[in-house]
Amino acid sequence: METEIKEIEIIFFAEIKEINSLQDLEKLRIKYLGRKGILDGLFSQLSHIESSQRPLLGKMLNELKEKILKEIKEKENLWAGDKELAGIDLSLPGLYFVIGKKHILTQTIEEVLAIFEKLGFTILEGPEIETEYYNFTSLNIPQEHPATEAFHTFYLEGEISSGERRPRSAPGKGRYLLRSQTSTVQVRVMENYLPPLRIISPGRVYRPDAVDASHSFMFHQIEGFAVDENIKFSDLKGTIFVFAQRFFGKEIKMRFRPHYFPFTEPSVEVDISCIICQRNQKPETSNQKCGVCKGKGWLEILGAGMIHPRVFHFAGYPKHKYTGFAFGMGVERMAMLKYGIEDIRLFFENDLRFLRQF
Ligand code: DAH
């Protein structure tokens, strides 16, 4: 009987392979599993078998029954699926899934950071809620000085409590504020690390500006700085030029204009040749005014300079030992220049028609 069971199994699997309709499948099921079917017949033979063999053969039969049932069910399910499909119009458009992506500002930040990381810079971030000390004092901006004006910000209620860890050179009690520049990271980093330093630091900054096409009360900056013995102005120039070429394109030209920042000396503003004029193949001096550079042919991309010795003093670094350069750029500005975006509000309105373009 054992061989018989094995043969039946082989025959069943051969037969089911040939079946290609539900009706035939049902016939096959009855043939094997129905009352008076093949398996039923075998089960009834069991009683005539020697009792010592019965358990083994019984087990074999039950296993075969399970196998046959499973096989038939599987085939049935397969065809049932086809039956359902029969009622569906396959030419209808499919379901629309929205695939998310990174905001253009995030993309811009990541692109800038990647360029500086390749140049050996390390990413470090500072807090958005800052103290007057790091936002002003440590950057050589005396509180009552008119230079503070450019970095006006939002203040939080209440004073820094006396229990707060206060940097050694911050006299008196200060207030908390929302930082108005990412330059705040300079002394924060220098207090904790010794040169050589190459740091790049992205983040949000806040200024109480009325919102218009080029102002927002919140925007993003990326601060960078390098400190070591013997860092020179030419290092700043080379670094910024490599960055500008990688970000805006190899063709750009760059120029430095003298400027004033309290935390750098000398200080500069850096311009690149207008990429929009270049794209339109117009000479920079063309009479037809370009909307982006306003016909000037140059675009300001960032502020920079050699770190002021007072900043090193606030960091607690020894006198005259180190030099360094620093720079700060606006992320929205970089994206606006690169893609010819004319209104800063577009970044924050969450209009997908705008955001999907990037
Ligand atoms: N913090 C400046 C601002 O918000 C930008 C800046 C200028 C940063 C010159 C620097 C720098 O590190 O050297 O306008």
Short mmCIF file of C-alpha atoms and ligand atoms in Angstrom, two decimals:
data_model
loop_
_atom_site.label_atom_id
_atom_site.label_comp_id
_atom_site.label_asym_id
_atom_site.label_seq_id
_atom_site.Cartn_x
_atom_site.Cartn_y
_atom_site.Cartn_z
CA MET A 1 0.00 0.00 0.00
CA GLU A 2 2.92 2.28 0.68
CA THR A 3 4.04 2.26 -2.95
CA GLU A 4 0.47 2.74 -4.04
CA ILE A 5 0.22 5.96 -2.00
CA LYS A 6 3.45 7.24 -3.50
CA GLU A 7 2.27 6.48 -7.01
CA ILE A 8 -1.02 8.21 -6.45
CA GLU A 9 0.80 11.31 -5.37
CA ILE A 10 2.86 11.30 -8.57
CA ILE A 11 -0.18 10.75 -10.72
CA PHE A 12 -2.12 13.52 -8.98
CA PHE A 13 0.63 16.07 -9.58
CA ALA A 14 0.88 15.03 -13.20
CA GLU A 15 -2.85 15.36 -13.63
CA ILE A 16 -3.25 18.73 -11.98
CA LYS A 17 -0.58 20.15 -14.28
CA GLU A 18 -2.83 19.47 -17.24
CA ILE A 19 -5.87 21.14 -15.72
CA ASN A 20 -6.77 24.56 -17.00
CA SER A 21 -10.31 25.31 -15.98
CA LEU A 22 -12.12 25.61 -12.69
CA GLN A 23 -14.61 22.92 -13.75
CA ASP A 24 -11.87 20.40 -14.44
CA LEU A 25 -10.24 21.32 -11.18
CA GLU A 26 -13.45 20.57 -9.35
CA LYS A 27 -13.70 17.21 -11.14
CA LEU A 28 -10.17 16.43 -10.07
CA ARG A 29 -10.98 17.37 -6.49
CA ILE A 30 -13.96 14.99 -6.46
CA LYS A 31 -11.89 12.26 -8.06
CA TYR A 32 -9.32 12.38 -5.29
CA LEU A 33 -11.05 13.83 -2.26
CA GLY A 34 -14.73 13.23 -2.84
CA ARG A 35 -16.80 10.58 -1.11
CA LYS A 36 -15.91 7.34 -2.82
CA GLY A 37 -12.89 9.13 -4.19
CA ILE A 38 -9.41 7.67 -4.46
CA LEU A 39 -8.30 8.69 -1.01
CA ASP A 40 -11.52 7.58 0.58
CA GLY A 41 -10.96 4.19 -0.95
CA LEU A 42 -7.50 3.97 0.49
CA PHE A 43 -8.70 5.06 3.93
CA SER A 44 -11.28 2.29 3.98
CA GLN A 45 -8.62 -0.25 3.03
CA LEU A 46 -6.74 0.71 6.18
CA SER A 47 -9.02 -1.42 8.35
CA HIS A 48 -7.91 -4.55 6.49
CA ILE A 49 -4.27 -3.80 7.05
CA GLU A 50 -2.19 -5.34 9.76
CA SER A 51 -2.53 -3.16 12.84
CA SER A 52 1.21 -2.55 13.28
CA GLN A 53 1.38 -0.84 9.87
CA ARG A 54 -1.79 1.16 10.26
CA PRO A 55 -0.40 4.23 12.01
CA LEU A 56 2.34 4.75 9.43
CA LEU A 57 0.07 4.31 6.45
CA GLY A 58 -2.62 6.43 8.07
CA LYS A 59 -0.10 9.21 8.51
CA MET A 60 1.05 8.93 4.90
CA LEU A 61 -2.52 9.11 3.67
CA ASN A 62 -3.31 12.14 5.76
CA GLU A 63 -0.23 13.91 4.47
CA LEU A 64 -1.16 13.15 0.91
CA LYS A 65 -4.65 14.47 1.51
CA GLU A 66 -3.20 17.74 2.87
CA LYS A 67 -0.90 18.09 -0.13
CA ILE A 68 -3.70 17.54 -2.60
CA LEU A 69 -5.99 19.98 -0.80
CA LYS A 70 -3.28 22.64 -0.71
CA GLU A 71 -2.43 22.25 -4.36
CA ILE A 72 -6.06 22.50 -5.44
CA LYS A 73 -6.64 25.58 -3.23
CA GLU A 74 -3.60 27.33 -4.66
CA LYS A 75 -4.74 26.80 -8.21
CA GLU A 76 -8.23 27.92 -7.31
CA ASN A 77 -6.94 31.15 -5.73
CA LEU A 78 -4.82 31.87 -8.75
CA TRP A 79 -7.78 31.62 -11.05
CA ALA A 80 -10.06 33.46 -8.67
CA GLY A 81 -7.65 36.41 -9.02
CA ASP A 82 -8.00 36.26 -12.78
CA LYS A 83 -11.76 36.23 -12.42
CA GLU A 84 -11.61 39.48 -10.42
CA LEU A 85 -9.28 41.05 -12.96
CA ALA A 86 -11.80 40.28 -15.64
CA GLY A 87 -14.02 43.05 -14.28
CA ILE A 88 -11.30 45.70 -14.28
CA ASP A 89 -10.56 48.16 -17.04
CA LEU A 90 -6.80 47.93 -17.35
CA SER A 91 -6.64 50.99 -19.58
CA LEU A 92 -7.73 53.30 -16.72
CA PRO A 93 -4.96 55.52 -15.32
CA GLY A 94 -3.35 54.09 -12.21
CA LEU A 95 -3.45 55.49 -8.69
CA TYR A 96 -1.34 58.62 -8.24
CA PHE A 97 1.25 58.43 -5.50
CA VAL A 98 2.98 61.61 -4.44
CA ILE A 99 6.68 61.03 -4.02
CA GLY A 100 8.10 63.52 -1.56
CA LYS A 101 11.44 65.21 -1.92
CA LYS A 102 13.67 67.60 -0.11
CA HIS A 103 12.81 71.31 0.02
CA ILE A 104 14.95 73.44 -2.24
CA LEU A 105 16.53 75.12 0.80
CA THR A 106 17.51 71.74 2.24
CA GLN A 107 18.94 70.75 -1.12
CA THR A 108 20.90 74.00 -1.28
CA ILE A 109 22.27 73.60 2.25
CA GLU A 110 23.32 70.03 1.52
CA GLU A 111 25.02 71.05 -1.69
CA VAL A 112 27.01 73.82 0.01
CA LEU A 113 27.97 71.58 2.93
CA ALA A 114 29.10 68.80 0.59
CA ILE A 115 31.45 71.18 -1.20
CA PHE A 116 33.01 72.35 2.06
CA GLU A 117 33.24 68.84 3.47
CA LYS A 118 35.33 67.89 0.46
CA LEU A 119 37.59 70.82 1.33
CA GLY A 120 38.11 69.36 4.79
CA PHE A 121 35.50 71.33 6.74
CA THR A 122 33.52 69.75 9.57
CA ILE A 123 29.82 70.45 10.11
CA LEU A 124 28.88 71.81 13.55
CA GLU A 125 25.66 73.52 14.52
CA GLY A 126 24.91 76.11 17.18
CA PRO A 127 21.67 76.90 19.03
CA GLU A 128 18.98 79.19 17.61
CA ILE A 129 18.17 80.54 21.07
CA GLU A 130 21.31 82.43 21.90
CA THR A 131 22.68 84.83 24.45
CA GLU A 132 23.59 88.44 23.80
CA TYR A 133 27.12 87.41 24.51
CA TYR A 134 27.53 85.06 21.56
CA ASN A 135 25.37 87.07 19.17
CA PHE A 136 27.10 90.40 19.87
CA THR A 137 29.85 90.69 22.48
CA SER A 138 31.97 87.71 21.45
CA LEU A 139 31.82 88.94 17.86
CA ASN A 140 33.21 92.32 18.83
CA ILE A 141 29.87 94.08 18.45
CA PRO A 142 29.54 96.42 21.43
CA GLN A 143 25.94 96.49 22.57
CA GLU A 144 25.42 100.22 22.14
CA HIS A 145 27.39 100.46 18.90
CA PRO A 146 25.53 101.38 15.69
CA ALA A 147 26.90 98.15 14.16
CA THR A 148 24.39 96.29 16.36
CA GLU A 149 21.68 97.75 14.14
CA ALA A 150 22.50 95.40 11.26
CA PHE A 151 22.07 92.42 13.56
CA HIS A 152 18.88 93.42 15.40
CA THR A 153 16.90 90.46 16.54
CA PHE A 154 14.03 89.13 18.65
CA TYR A 155 14.52 89.00 22.39
CA LEU A 156 13.03 86.44 24.71
CA GLU A 157 11.44 87.50 27.96
CA GLY A 158 13.46 87.26 31.12
CA GLU A 159 17.12 87.43 31.96
CA ILE A 160 19.64 84.62 31.97
CA SER A 161 19.37 83.22 35.47
CA SER A 162 22.40 83.35 37.69
CA GLY A 163 22.62 79.56 37.73
CA GLU A 164 23.27 79.55 34.00
CA ARG A 165 26.78 78.70 32.84
CA ARG A 166 28.09 82.04 31.65
CA PRO A 167 31.22 82.49 29.53
CA ARG A 168 34.10 84.02 31.42
CA SER A 169 34.12 87.33 29.58
CA ALA A 170 30.41 88.04 29.65
CA PRO A 171 29.94 90.72 32.23
CA GLY A 172 26.65 91.30 34.04
CA LYS A 173 23.41 89.67 33.17
CA GLY A 174 22.32 89.13 29.62
CA ARG A 175 19.16 88.35 27.77
CA TYR A 176 18.22 85.41 25.59
CA LEU A 177 17.50 86.12 21.96
CA LEU A 178 16.96 84.39 18.64
CA ARG A 179 20.32 84.57 16.94
CA SER A 180 20.49 86.99 14.02
CA GLN A 181 23.57 85.40 12.46
CA THR A 182 25.28 82.02 12.42
CA SER A 183 28.60 83.73 13.23
CA THR A 184 27.61 82.93 16.84
CA VAL A 185 29.15 79.50 16.37
CA GLN A 186 32.64 80.95 16.04
CA VAL A 187 33.39 81.56 19.71
CA ARG A 188 31.18 78.67 20.80
CA VAL A 189 33.39 76.30 18.79
CA MET A 190 36.68 77.99 19.71
CA GLU A 191 35.84 77.75 23.42
CA ASN A 192 35.70 73.99 23.05
CA TYR A 193 38.31 73.18 20.43
CA LEU A 194 41.83 74.28 19.65
CA PRO A 195 43.07 74.93 16.11
CA PRO A 196 43.47 73.67 13.47
CA LEU A 197 39.77 74.30 12.86
CA ARG A 198 37.79 74.15 9.67
CA ILE A 199 34.12 74.49 10.49
CA ILE A 200 30.99 74.90 8.40
CA SER A 201 27.75 75.65 10.22
CA PRO A 202 24.27 75.92 8.71
CA GLY A 203 21.15 77.11 10.50
CA ARG A 204 18.20 79.45 10.90
CA VAL A 205 18.60 83.07 11.86
CA TYR A 206 16.01 85.70 12.78
CA ARG A 207 15.66 89.42 12.21
CA PRO A 208 12.68 91.69 12.88
CA ASP A 209 12.42 92.72 9.22
CA ALA A 210 9.09 93.41 7.52
CA VAL A 211 8.46 90.61 5.03
CA ASP A 212 8.83 91.54 1.36
CA ALA A 213 10.34 90.05 -1.80
CA SER A 214 13.85 90.15 -0.37
CA HIS A 215 13.28 90.10 3.43
CA SER A 216 12.01 87.51 5.84
CA PHE A 217 11.94 87.49 9.65
CA MET A 218 13.53 84.05 9.47
CA PHE A 219 16.04 82.82 6.95
CA HIS A 220 19.03 80.49 6.71
CA GLN A 221 22.73 81.16 6.79
CA ILE A 222 25.86 79.09 6.47
CA GLU A 223 28.87 80.24 8.42
CA GLY A 224 32.33 78.94 7.72
CA PHE A 225 35.69 79.56 9.30
CA ALA A 226 39.20 78.22 9.44
CA VAL A 227 41.71 78.88 12.21
CA ASP A 228 45.31 77.79 12.43
CA GLU A 229 48.81 79.20 12.65
CA ASN A 230 49.54 81.04 9.46
CA ILE A 231 46.18 81.17 7.74
CA LYS A 232 46.33 83.92 5.15
CA PHE A 233 43.95 86.06 3.18
CA SER A 234 44.93 84.08 0.10
CA ASP A 235 43.54 80.95 1.81
CA LEU A 236 40.21 82.71 2.14
CA LYS A 237 40.30 83.75 -1.48
CA GLY A 238 41.20 80.31 -2.75
CA THR A 239 38.58 78.57 -0.62
CA ILE A 240 35.77 80.91 -1.63
CA PHE A 241 36.73 80.75 -5.29
CA VAL A 242 36.73 76.96 -5.35
CA PHE A 243 33.37 76.96 -3.58
CA ALA A 244 31.83 79.53 -5.95
CA GLN A 245 33.02 77.65 -9.02
CA ARG A 246 31.66 74.35 -7.76
CA PHE A 247 28.34 75.85 -6.73
CA PHE A 248 27.68 78.29 -9.57
CA GLY A 249 29.78 76.91 -12.41
CA LYS A 250 33.35 76.98 -13.67
CA GLU A 251 32.82 80.03 -15.88
CA ILE A 252 32.17 82.53 -13.08
CA LYS A 253 34.53 85.32 -12.18
CA MET A 254 34.92 86.58 -8.64
CA ARG A 255 35.79 89.90 -7.05
CA PHE A 256 36.35 91.09 -3.49
CA ARG A 257 35.14 94.53 -2.34
CA PRO A 258 36.35 96.11 0.91
CA HIS A 259 33.61 96.17 3.54
CA TYR A 260 33.12 96.44 7.29
CA PHE A 261 32.19 93.70 9.71
CA PRO A 262 33.02 94.07 13.41
CA PHE A 263 34.29 90.50 13.72
CA THR A 264 36.70 90.50 10.78
CA GLU A 265 39.59 92.73 9.81
CA PRO A 266 40.06 93.27 6.95
CA SER A 267 36.50 92.53 5.80
CA VAL A 268 35.17 92.02 2.32
CA GLU A 269 32.04 91.39 0.38
CA VAL A 270 32.41 88.80 -2.34
CA ASP A 271 30.76 89.12 -5.74
CA ILE A 272 30.56 86.71 -8.63
CA SER A 273 29.93 87.63 -12.24
CA CYS A 274 26.19 87.48 -12.99
CA ILE A 275 25.32 83.94 -14.00
CA ILE A 276 22.02 85.02 -15.52
CA CYS A 277 23.76 87.43 -17.90
CA GLN A 278 26.20 84.67 -18.71
CA ARG A 279 23.41 82.17 -19.37
CA ASN A 280 21.73 84.66 -21.70
CA GLN A 281 25.05 85.20 -23.46
CA LYS A 282 24.86 88.92 -22.82
CA PRO A 283 27.93 90.97 -22.05
CA GLU A 284 27.90 92.18 -18.46
CA THR A 285 27.74 95.74 -19.68
CA SER A 286 24.77 95.16 -21.98
CA ASN A 287 22.27 98.01 -22.16
CA GLN A 288 19.32 95.71 -21.68
CA LYS A 289 19.14 95.46 -17.92
CA CYS A 290 19.28 92.00 -16.39
CA GLY A 291 16.59 91.54 -13.72
CA VAL A 292 18.88 89.69 -11.33
CA CYS A 293 22.04 91.82 -11.30
CA LYS A 294 20.15 94.97 -12.35
CA GLY A 295 22.62 95.48 -15.14
CA LYS A 296 25.60 95.63 -12.79
CA GLY A 297 27.06 92.36 -14.02
CA TRP A 298 27.98 91.30 -10.46
CA LEU A 299 26.12 89.48 -7.72
CA GLU A 300 27.01 89.69 -4.04
CA ILE A 301 27.24 86.17 -2.62
CA LEU A 302 28.70 86.53 0.85
CA GLY A 303 30.55 88.48 3.52
CA ALA A 304 33.97 87.41 4.71
CA GLY A 305 37.25 88.48 6.23
CA MET A 306 40.16 87.63 8.49
CA ILE A 307 38.96 86.86 12.01
CA HIS A 308 39.41 89.86 14.29
CA PRO A 309 41.93 89.42 17.14
CA ARG A 310 39.17 90.45 19.57
CA VAL A 311 37.21 87.34 18.59
CA PHE A 312 40.23 85.17 19.45
CA HIS A 313 40.48 87.06 22.71
CA PHE A 314 36.87 86.20 23.58
CA ALA A 315 37.57 82.59 22.60
CA GLY A 316 40.39 82.53 25.15
CA TYR A 317 43.07 81.82 22.53
CA PRO A 318 46.61 83.05 23.22
CA LYS A 319 47.49 86.41 21.69
CA HIS A 320 49.03 86.48 18.21
CA LYS A 321 49.29 82.72 17.97
CA TYR A 322 46.52 82.04 15.48
CA THR A 323 45.02 83.62 12.41
CA GLY A 324 41.92 82.61 10.54
CA PHE A 325 39.30 83.52 8.01
CA ALA A 326 35.52 83.50 8.26
CA PHE A 327 32.64 83.90 5.89
CA GLY A 328 28.86 83.89 6.03
CA MET A 329 26.31 83.39 3.28
CA GLY A 330 22.53 83.45 3.05
CA VAL A 331 21.06 80.16 1.86
CA GLU A 332 17.94 81.73 0.32
CA ARG A 333 20.15 84.18 -1.49
CA MET A 334 22.34 81.40 -2.90
CA ALA A 335 19.28 79.52 -4.18
CA MET A 336 17.74 82.72 -5.60
CA LEU A 337 20.89 83.54 -7.51
CA LYS A 338 21.46 80.02 -8.74
CA TYR A 339 17.92 79.41 -9.97
CA GLY A 340 16.83 82.98 -10.75
CA ILE A 341 14.13 83.04 -8.03
CA GLU A 342 12.88 86.58 -7.50
CA ASP A 343 10.86 86.42 -4.29
CA ILE A 344 12.11 85.03 -0.97
CA ARG A 345 8.52 84.40 0.18
CA LEU A 346 8.22 81.54 -2.32
CA PHE A 347 10.48 79.42 -0.10
CA PHE A 348 8.08 79.59 2.82
CA GLU A 349 4.61 79.58 1.27
CA ASN A 350 4.57 75.84 0.69
CA ASP A 351 3.13 76.20 -2.79
CA LEU A 352 3.84 72.82 -4.38
CA ARG A 353 3.76 74.29 -7.87
CA PHE A 354 6.91 76.18 -6.91
CA LEU A 355 8.56 73.50 -4.78
CA ARG A 356 8.09 70.67 -7.28
CA GLN A 357 10.31 72.43 -9.77
CA PHE A 358 13.45 71.55 -7.86
N1 DAH B 1 27.27 87.33 9.96
C1 DAH B 1 27.25 88.17 8.79
C2 DAH B 1 25.82 88.60 8.49
O1 DAH B 1 24.92 88.01 9.01
C3 DAH B 1 27.85 87.47 7.62
C4 DAH B 1 29.34 87.38 7.75
C5 DAH B 1 30.15 88.32 7.26
C6 DAH B 1 29.89 86.29 8.38
C7 DAH B 1 31.51 88.27 7.37
C8 DAH B 1 31.27 86.19 8.50
C9 DAH B 1 32.07 87.21 8.00
O2 DAH B 1 31.87 85.18 9.10
O3 DAH B 1 33.41 87.12 8.11
O4 DAH B 1 25.63 89.50 7.73
#
